[in-house]
Amino acid sequence: MDYYSNHIKTLIDELGRLPGVGAKSAARLAFHIINMPKESVDRLSDSIKAAKANVHYCKKCCTLTDDEYCPICKSAGRDQSTIMVVENPRDLAAYEKTGEYKGLYHVLHGAISPALGIGPSDIRLKELMQRLGTEPVSEVIVATNSSLEGETTAMYISKLIKPTGIKVSRIASGVPVGGDLEYIDEITLLRALEGRVEL
Amino acid sequence: MDYYSNHIKTLIDELGRLPGVGAKSAARLAFHIINMPKESVDRLSDSIKAAKANVHYCKKCCTLTDDEYCPICKSAGRDQSTIMVVENPRDLAAYEKTGEYKGLYHVLHGAISPALGIGPSDIRLKELMQRLGTEPVSEVIVATNSSLEGETTAMYISKLIKPTGIKVSRIASGVPVGGDLEYIDEITLLRALEGRVEL
């Protein structure tokens, strides 16, 4: 990259480390940033440091938040008897966007993956079990991803919670709404068949 | 986005303003950044401000650089008699990667676009003409994009330079190497036909 000067190279390098940003996108972003007004550049740069400095885990549900407790845990209107367990804050956001779920959440920050060396103690499972001991929870809905890691984590959580007598459920796996059977993989089709409900 | 706290929202907003970064990618990047080690976050944030503060136009070719002159203009080994005109520094980089072109460059920072209200005075054309008056240039190769704006700019430059007696050429337009005729648009096919060379 001798055709770029040092500050440009450094910026391209740093942007290229972000997930999903390849060498060409990094260069495009870098030149875009250099051409932005100084105030916008400062806002971008400052928001990065500010988020890192001020964002931490919610003391209750472990999602990322600025305050001691996240807006959902602080809200009086949520059903305290249900906890939905998700892998990360973006999954929480996905369910919040539906506007239908009124219970609480618990964010694991990952899923069990023997292949990647991520065990049960590497995700926020201990915090979940502590909550079950102190909060009036009657159901835990496991909404980890429908991947190998997500399923492994769901099974593990289910085994962990069963002895406490609290109900554990798993979100349904099947054909997505609007999905065309022809284009759906075999495992999903089999799951949809196994999970069939009477009409 | 009430499910995200303020610092996270601000960061997602700022990242979402970048070109090609949609709402979902912005959230993914934001959480990735929050989870990065503090040193990496500082490096990213600082490289953004440093690039903006230190990068400016090369006094000769107008590409972006840290110093008064860019590495190419400073290099003794380049052919001073040829200037390749490109739209932006990434196009310059694309030709540099070929390793074959040994002349100088001139970066316009845009192309003439009546639709976007970008006229000849909005791109670095005046600087190009000044160079032609002082540097020992014998050929100007116009390597603007093969788009409507790029072609318009090429025509304009050609008309501007012709009276000076300096040779003006345009990079060839045609079927990309390895390209399958079947999948190539008609305009490119016609261009390739017009630009045919005797074997």
Short mmCIF file of C-alpha atoms in Angstrom, two decimals:
data_model
loop_
_atom_site.label_atom_id
_atom_site.label_comp_id
_atom_site.label_asym_id
_atom_site.label_seq_id
_atom_site.Cartn_x
_atom_site.Cartn_y
_atom_site.Cartn_z
CA MET A 1 0.00 0.00 0.00
CA ASP A 2 2.85 2.42 -0.75
CA TYR A 3 0.49 4.48 -2.84
CA TYR A 4 -1.29 5.53 0.37
CA SER A 5 0.37 7.72 2.98
CA ASN A 6 0.80 6.59 6.59
CA HIS A 7 -2.28 8.10 8.22
CA ILE A 8 -4.47 6.73 5.43
CA LYS A 9 -2.83 3.29 5.69
CA THR A 10 -3.36 3.23 9.45
CA LEU A 11 -7.01 4.18 9.11
CA ILE A 12 -7.60 1.57 6.38
CA ASP A 13 -5.87 -1.05 8.57
CA GLU A 14 -7.98 -0.22 11.62
CA LEU A 15 -11.25 -0.18 9.69
CA GLY A 16 -10.27 -3.43 7.94
CA ARG A 17 -10.12 -5.18 11.34
CA LEU A 18 -13.86 -4.72 11.82
CA PRO A 19 -16.06 -7.73 11.01
CA GLY A 20 -17.39 -7.78 7.46
CA VAL A 21 -15.14 -4.93 6.32
CA GLY A 22 -12.80 -6.14 3.56
CA ALA A 23 -9.80 -4.29 2.15
CA LYS A 24 -11.83 -2.47 -0.51
CA SER A 25 -14.62 -1.42 1.86
CA ALA A 26 -12.02 -0.25 4.36
CA ALA A 27 -10.43 2.02 1.73
CA ARG A 28 -13.82 3.32 0.66
CA LEU A 29 -14.78 4.07 4.29
CA ALA A 30 -11.41 5.67 5.00
CA PHE A 31 -11.67 8.11 2.10
CA HIS A 32 -15.27 8.84 2.98
CA ILE A 33 -14.24 9.66 6.55
CA ILE A 34 -11.37 11.89 5.40
CA ASN A 35 -13.83 13.80 3.21
CA MET A 36 -16.42 14.22 5.99
CA PRO A 37 -16.67 17.58 7.81
CA LYS A 38 -14.46 17.73 10.90
CA GLU A 39 -17.47 17.85 13.26
CA SER A 40 -18.83 14.59 11.82
CA VAL A 41 -15.43 12.93 12.13
CA ASP A 42 -15.20 14.05 15.75
CA ARG A 43 -18.70 12.77 16.48
CA LEU A 44 -17.85 9.37 14.99
CA SER A 45 -14.51 9.10 16.76
CA ASP A 46 -15.92 10.30 20.09
CA SER A 47 -18.97 8.02 19.95
CA ILE A 48 -16.62 5.03 19.61
CA LYS A 49 -14.63 5.93 22.72
CA ALA A 50 -17.71 7.00 24.67
CA ALA A 51 -19.52 3.73 24.00
CA LYS A 52 -16.49 1.71 25.05
CA ALA A 53 -16.02 3.81 28.19
CA ASN A 54 -19.64 3.96 29.34
CA VAL A 55 -21.30 0.77 28.24
CA HIS A 56 -21.28 -2.26 30.52
CA TYR A 57 -23.46 -5.22 31.48
CA CYS A 58 -26.87 -4.59 33.09
CA LYS A 59 -26.64 -5.85 36.68
CA LYS A 60 -29.74 -7.93 36.18
CA CYS A 61 -30.05 -9.23 32.62
CA CYS A 62 -26.44 -8.71 31.45
CA THR A 63 -27.39 -6.82 28.28
CA LEU A 64 -25.18 -3.87 27.40
CA THR A 65 -26.32 -0.57 28.87
CA ASP A 66 -25.10 2.85 30.11
CA ASP A 67 -26.73 2.66 33.54
CA GLU A 68 -26.68 0.17 36.38
CA TYR A 69 -29.83 -1.45 34.99
CA CYS A 70 -31.03 -1.51 31.38
CA PRO A 71 -34.26 0.24 30.28
CA ILE A 72 -36.14 -3.08 30.15
CA CYS A 73 -35.11 -4.27 33.64
CA LYS A 74 -35.97 -0.78 35.01
CA SER A 75 -39.39 -0.74 33.34
CA ALA A 76 -42.35 -1.31 35.69
CA GLY A 77 -44.57 -2.64 32.91
CA ARG A 78 -42.71 -5.87 32.16
CA ASP A 79 -43.86 -9.31 33.24
CA GLN A 80 -41.36 -10.31 35.94
CA SER A 81 -42.30 -13.97 35.80
CA THR A 82 -40.84 -14.72 32.37
CA ILE A 83 -37.21 -14.56 31.25
CA MET A 84 -36.22 -14.98 27.62
CA VAL A 85 -32.62 -16.14 27.25
CA VAL A 86 -30.82 -14.79 24.15
CA GLU A 87 -27.25 -15.00 22.90
CA ASN A 88 -26.59 -11.27 22.44
CA PRO A 89 -28.16 -7.80 22.67
CA ARG A 90 -29.02 -7.77 18.95
CA ASP A 91 -31.21 -10.85 19.46
CA LEU A 92 -32.91 -9.05 22.35
CA ALA A 93 -33.50 -6.10 20.01
CA ALA A 94 -34.96 -8.45 17.39
CA TYR A 95 -37.61 -9.70 19.84
CA GLU A 96 -38.27 -6.19 21.19
CA LYS A 97 -39.02 -5.05 17.65
CA THR A 98 -41.93 -7.49 17.52
CA GLY A 99 -43.52 -5.40 20.30
CA GLU A 100 -45.33 -8.49 21.58
CA TYR A 101 -43.02 -9.97 24.20
CA LYS A 102 -43.57 -8.32 27.58
CA GLY A 103 -41.32 -10.38 29.85
CA LEU A 104 -37.69 -9.85 30.85
CA TYR A 105 -34.52 -11.02 29.11
CA HIS A 106 -31.22 -12.60 29.97
CA VAL A 107 -28.27 -12.06 27.63
CA LEU A 108 -25.67 -14.85 27.60
CA HIS A 109 -23.08 -13.07 25.43
CA GLY A 110 -22.34 -16.15 23.41
CA ALA A 111 -23.25 -19.78 23.14
CA ILE A 112 -21.54 -22.98 24.21
CA SER A 113 -19.16 -24.11 21.46
CA PRO A 114 -16.71 -26.92 22.16
CA ALA A 115 -15.17 -26.24 18.72
CA LEU A 116 -14.29 -22.67 19.70
CA GLY A 117 -13.43 -23.63 23.29
CA ILE A 118 -16.42 -21.74 24.73
CA GLY A 119 -17.75 -23.60 27.74
CA PRO A 120 -20.72 -22.94 30.05
CA SER A 121 -18.58 -20.78 32.35
CA ASP A 122 -17.64 -18.45 29.47
CA ILE A 123 -21.21 -17.23 28.99
CA ARG A 124 -23.53 -15.52 31.50
CA LEU A 125 -25.16 -18.71 32.77
CA LYS A 126 -24.15 -18.32 36.41
CA GLU A 127 -25.90 -14.93 36.44
CA LEU A 128 -29.05 -16.55 35.01
CA MET A 129 -29.11 -19.21 37.73
CA GLN A 130 -28.64 -16.55 40.41
CA ARG A 131 -31.64 -14.66 39.05
CA LEU A 132 -33.78 -17.80 39.18
CA GLY A 133 -32.93 -18.07 42.89
CA THR A 134 -34.00 -14.51 43.73
CA GLU A 135 -36.62 -13.43 41.16
CA PRO A 136 -40.24 -14.68 40.93
CA VAL A 137 -39.67 -16.51 37.64
CA SER A 138 -42.14 -19.14 36.46
CA GLU A 139 -40.87 -19.68 32.89
CA VAL A 140 -37.56 -19.45 31.08
CA ILE A 141 -37.88 -19.22 27.28
CA VAL A 142 -34.66 -20.26 25.58
CA ALA A 143 -34.27 -18.17 22.40
CA THR A 144 -30.69 -19.00 21.47
CA ASN A 145 -30.02 -19.32 17.73
CA SER A 146 -31.12 -22.37 15.82
CA SER A 147 -27.46 -23.30 15.19
CA LEU A 148 -25.41 -26.18 16.61
CA GLU A 149 -24.08 -23.87 19.35
CA GLY A 150 -27.50 -22.41 20.08
CA GLU A 151 -29.08 -25.87 20.37
CA THR A 152 -26.26 -27.15 22.58
CA THR A 153 -26.71 -24.16 24.85
CA ALA A 154 -30.48 -24.66 24.95
CA MET A 155 -30.07 -28.31 25.98
CA TYR A 156 -27.55 -27.36 28.65
CA ILE A 157 -29.80 -24.65 30.08
CA SER A 158 -32.76 -26.99 30.08
CA LYS A 159 -30.83 -29.64 32.07
CA LEU A 160 -29.63 -26.95 34.48
CA ILE A 161 -33.07 -25.51 35.17
CA LYS A 162 -35.27 -28.64 35.15
CA PRO A 163 -34.33 -29.66 38.74
CA THR A 164 -35.53 -26.25 40.06
CA GLY A 165 -39.08 -26.97 38.88
CA ILE A 166 -39.22 -23.81 36.78
CA LYS A 167 -40.77 -24.31 33.32
CA VAL A 168 -38.22 -24.19 30.46
CA SER A 169 -39.38 -23.72 26.86
CA ARG A 170 -37.67 -23.33 23.51
CA ILE A 171 -38.81 -21.06 20.67
CA ALA A 172 -40.18 -23.05 17.71
CA SER A 173 -37.99 -24.11 14.83
CA GLY A 174 -39.57 -24.49 11.38
CA VAL A 175 -40.38 -22.92 8.05
CA PRO A 176 -40.09 -19.10 8.18
CA VAL A 177 -43.30 -17.22 7.43
CA GLY A 178 -43.46 -16.58 3.68
CA GLY A 179 -40.84 -19.29 3.17
CA ASP A 180 -41.09 -21.43 0.06
CA LEU A 181 -40.68 -25.12 0.98
CA GLU A 182 -38.75 -25.72 -2.22
CA TYR A 183 -35.89 -23.50 -1.07
CA ILE A 184 -35.72 -24.58 2.56
CA ASP A 185 -33.00 -26.92 3.79
CA GLU A 186 -33.83 -30.48 4.79
CA ILE A 187 -33.06 -30.10 8.48
CA THR A 188 -35.49 -27.19 8.77
CA LEU A 189 -38.14 -29.19 6.91
CA LEU A 190 -37.69 -32.12 9.32
CA ARG A 191 -37.85 -29.76 12.30
CA ALA A 192 -41.05 -28.25 10.97
CA LEU A 193 -42.51 -31.75 10.61
CA GLU A 194 -41.50 -32.82 14.12
CA GLY A 195 -42.90 -29.59 15.56
CA ARG A 196 -46.24 -29.83 13.76
CA VAL A 197 -49.30 -28.64 15.69
CA GLU A 198 -52.86 -29.84 15.40
CA LEU A 199 -55.21 -27.52 13.51
CA MET B 1 -34.34 1.76 19.52
CA ASP B 2 -35.46 2.05 23.14
CA TYR B 3 -33.98 -1.38 23.78
CA TYR B 4 -30.49 0.13 23.31
CA SER B 5 -29.04 2.63 25.78
CA ASN B 6 -27.90 6.11 24.70
CA HIS B 7 -24.21 5.53 24.08
CA ILE B 8 -25.01 2.43 22.03
CA LYS B 9 -27.68 4.29 20.06
CA THR B 10 -25.29 7.16 19.33
CA LEU B 11 -22.59 4.79 18.14
CA ILE B 12 -25.03 2.85 15.92
CA ASP B 13 -26.29 6.17 14.49
CA GLU B 14 -22.81 7.41 13.70
CA LEU B 15 -21.69 4.12 12.12
CA GLY B 16 -24.95 3.95 10.15
CA ARG B 17 -24.08 7.25 8.43
CA LEU B 18 -21.10 5.64 6.71
CA PRO B 19 -21.62 4.56 3.09
CA GLY B 20 -22.73 0.96 2.67
CA VAL B 21 -23.39 0.48 6.39
CA GLY B 22 -27.07 -0.31 6.98
CA ALA B 23 -28.89 -0.40 10.30
CA LYS B 24 -28.08 -4.07 10.97
CA SER B 25 -24.39 -3.79 10.05
CA ALA B 26 -24.14 -0.65 12.19
CA ALA B 27 -25.49 -2.55 15.21
CA ARG B 28 -23.18 -5.49 14.53
CA LEU B 29 -20.17 -3.15 14.25
CA ALA B 30 -21.18 -1.21 17.35
CA PHE B 31 -21.36 -4.32 19.54
CA HIS B 32 -18.14 -5.60 18.05
CA ILE B 33 -16.43 -2.31 18.94
CA ILE B 34 -17.84 -2.32 22.48
CA ASN B 35 -16.44 -5.82 22.94
CA MET B 36 -12.99 -4.98 21.58
CA PRO B 37 -10.11 -4.39 24.04
CA LYS B 38 -9.80 -0.72 25.07
CA GLU B 39 -6.44 -0.34 23.26
CA SER B 40 -7.99 -1.45 19.96
CA VAL B 41 -10.92 0.92 20.43
CA ASP B 42 -8.50 3.78 21.11
CA ARG B 43 -6.43 2.90 18.06
CA LEU B 44 -9.53 2.90 15.84
CA SER B 45 -10.91 6.13 17.27
CA ASP B 46 -7.53 7.90 17.14
CA SER B 47 -6.75 6.77 13.61
CA ILE B 48 -10.01 8.38 12.46
CA LYS B 49 -9.16 11.76 13.98
CA ALA B 50 -5.51 11.57 12.95
CA ALA B 51 -6.35 10.84 9.33
CA LYS B 52 -8.80 13.74 9.21
CA ALA B 53 -6.31 16.10 10.89
CA ASN B 54 -3.22 15.16 8.90
CA VAL B 55 -4.35 14.14 5.45
CA HIS B 56 -4.67 16.78 2.71
CA TYR B 57 -4.20 17.16 -1.01
CA CYS B 58 -0.74 16.61 -2.52
CA LYS B 59 0.44 20.02 -3.80
CA LYS B 60 1.17 18.51 -7.19
CA CYS B 61 -1.24 15.69 -8.07
CA CYS B 62 -4.02 16.44 -5.54
CA THR B 63 -4.17 12.88 -4.19
CA LEU B 64 -4.61 12.57 -0.43
CA THR B 65 -1.38 12.44 1.53
CA ASP B 66 0.23 13.26 4.90
CA ASP B 67 3.11 15.35 3.53
CA GLU B 68 3.36 18.31 1.20
CA TYR B 69 3.87 15.94 -1.73
CA CYS B 70 2.65 12.35 -2.08
CA PRO B 71 5.08 9.40 -2.32
CA ILE B 72 4.57 9.13 -6.10
CA CYS B 73 5.20 12.81 -6.84
CA LYS B 74 8.27 12.68 -4.56
CA SER B 75 9.65 9.56 -6.25
CA ALA B 76 12.61 10.14 -8.57
CA GLY B 77 11.89 7.02 -10.59
CA ARG B 78 8.62 8.11 -12.19
CA ASP B 79 8.23 9.23 -15.78
CA GLN B 80 7.54 12.98 -15.51
CA SER B 81 6.25 13.24 -19.05
CA THR B 82 3.01 11.30 -18.53
CA ILE B 83 0.07 12.18 -16.29
CA MET B 84 -2.80 9.76 -15.73
CA VAL B 85 -5.99 11.56 -14.68
CA VAL B 86 -8.19 9.59 -12.25
CA GLU B 87 -11.35 10.40 -10.33
CA ASN B 88 -10.15 9.48 -6.85
CA PRO B 89 -7.23 8.08 -4.84
CA ARG B 90 -8.69 4.55 -4.94
CA ASP B 91 -8.51 4.58 -8.74
CA LEU B 92 -4.89 5.70 -8.47
CA ALA B 93 -4.28 2.76 -6.11
CA ALA B 94 -5.94 0.39 -8.59
CA TYR B 95 -3.46 1.37 -11.33
CA GLU B 96 -0.53 1.33 -8.91
CA LYS B 97 -1.38 -2.26 -8.02
CA THR B 98 -0.76 -3.27 -11.62
CA GLY B 99 2.87 -2.25 -11.04
CA GLU B 100 3.24 -1.38 -14.73
CA TYR B 101 2.38 2.30 -14.96
CA LYS B 102 5.42 4.46 -14.22
CA GLY B 103 4.13 7.97 -14.93
CA LEU B 104 2.54 10.51 -12.61
CA TYR B 105 -1.12 10.94 -11.67
CA HIS B 106 -3.63 13.69 -11.24
CA VAL B 107 -6.60 13.13 -8.93
CA LEU B 108 -9.76 15.08 -9.82
CA HIS B 109 -11.75 14.17 -6.68
CA GLY B 110 -14.92 13.61 -8.63
CA ALA B 111 -16.29 13.77 -12.13
CA ILE B 112 -18.47 16.27 -13.95
CA SER B 113 -22.12 15.47 -13.30
CA PRO B 114 -24.79 17.96 -14.37
CA ALA B 115 -27.36 15.74 -12.61
CA LEU B 116 -25.58 16.14 -9.26
CA GLY B 117 -24.68 19.77 -9.95
CA ILE B 118 -20.95 19.01 -10.15
CA GLY B 119 -19.35 21.26 -12.73
CA PRO B 120 -15.76 21.52 -14.06
CA SER B 121 -14.85 24.01 -11.32
CA ASP B 122 -15.88 21.55 -8.59
CA ILE B 123 -13.15 19.05 -9.49
CA ARG B 124 -9.37 19.58 -9.59
CA LEU B 125 -9.20 20.54 -13.28
CA LYS B 126 -7.68 23.99 -12.77
CA GLU B 127 -4.78 22.33 -10.92
CA LEU B 128 -4.30 19.91 -13.84
CA MET B 129 -4.12 22.75 -16.36
CA GLN B 130 -1.63 24.61 -14.16
CA ARG B 131 0.59 21.51 -14.11
CA LEU B 132 0.51 21.28 -17.90
CA GLY B 133 1.86 24.84 -18.03
CA THR B 134 4.82 24.16 -15.75
CA GLU B 135 5.68 20.45 -16.02
CA PRO B 136 7.32 18.73 -19.03
CA VAL B 137 4.22 16.70 -19.90
CA SER B 138 3.88 15.09 -23.31
CA GLU B 139 0.81 12.88 -22.72
CA VAL B 140 -2.27 13.01 -20.52
CA ILE B 141 -4.02 9.64 -20.13
CA VAL B 142 -7.63 10.10 -19.04
CA ALA B 143 -8.57 7.18 -16.78
CA THR B 144 -11.87 8.42 -15.41
CA ASN B 145 -14.53 5.74 -14.92
CA SER B 146 -16.41 4.30 -17.85
CA SER B 147 -19.65 5.86 -16.57
CA LEU B 148 -21.68 8.74 -17.97
CA GLU B 149 -19.91 11.16 -15.61
CA GLY B 150 -16.49 9.68 -16.35
CA GLU B 151 -17.04 9.94 -20.11
CA THR B 152 -18.34 13.49 -19.86
CA THR B 153 -15.28 14.44 -17.84
CA ALA B 154 -12.97 12.75 -20.34
CA MET B 155 -14.53 14.66 -23.25
CA TYR B 156 -14.27 17.93 -21.34
CA ILE B 157 -10.60 17.35 -20.48
CA SER B 158 -9.83 16.39 -24.05
CA LYS B 159 -11.36 19.65 -25.38
CA LEU B 160 -9.48 21.64 -22.75
CA ILE B 161 -6.07 20.11 -23.50
CA LYS B 162 -6.21 19.69 -27.30
CA PRO B 163 -5.38 23.40 -27.98
CA THR B 164 -2.14 23.07 -25.96
CA GLY B 165 -0.80 20.47 -28.39
CA ILE B 166 -0.25 17.91 -25.60
CA LYS B 167 -1.38 14.39 -26.53
CA VAL B 168 -4.57 13.28 -24.74
CA SER B 169 -5.54 9.59 -24.63
CA ARG B 170 -8.33 7.58 -23.01
CA ILE B 171 -7.96 4.10 -21.48
CA ALA B 172 -9.67 1.43 -23.57
CA SER B 173 -13.23 0.37 -22.96
CA GLY B 174 -14.23 -3.22 -23.80
CA VAL B 175 -14.73 -6.78 -22.59
CA PRO B 176 -12.90 -7.40 -19.26
CA VAL B 177 -10.21 -10.09 -19.42
CA GLY B 178 -11.81 -13.43 -18.59
CA GLY B 179 -15.23 -11.93 -19.35
CA ASP B 180 -17.85 -14.12 -20.96
CA LEU B 181 -19.50 -12.29 -23.88
CA GLU B 182 -22.82 -13.84 -22.99
CA TYR B 183 -22.96 -11.97 -19.69
CA ILE B 184 -21.66 -8.61 -20.85
CA ASP B 185 -23.98 -5.66 -21.44
CA GLU B 186 -24.67 -4.42 -24.96
CA ILE B 187 -22.99 -1.06 -24.58
CA THR B 188 -19.74 -2.70 -23.53
CA LEU B 189 -20.00 -5.14 -26.45
CA LEU B 190 -20.46 -2.24 -28.89
CA ARG B 191 -17.55 -0.37 -27.31
CA ALA B 192 -15.36 -3.45 -27.68
CA LEU B 193 -16.38 -3.69 -31.35
CA GLU B 194 -15.64 0.00 -32.03
CA GLY B 195 -12.32 -0.26 -30.27
CA ARG B 196 -11.20 -3.41 -32.12
CA VAL B 197 -7.50 -3.62 -32.97
CA GLU B 198 -5.87 -5.39 -35.91
CA LEU B 199 -4.14 -8.66 -35.08
#
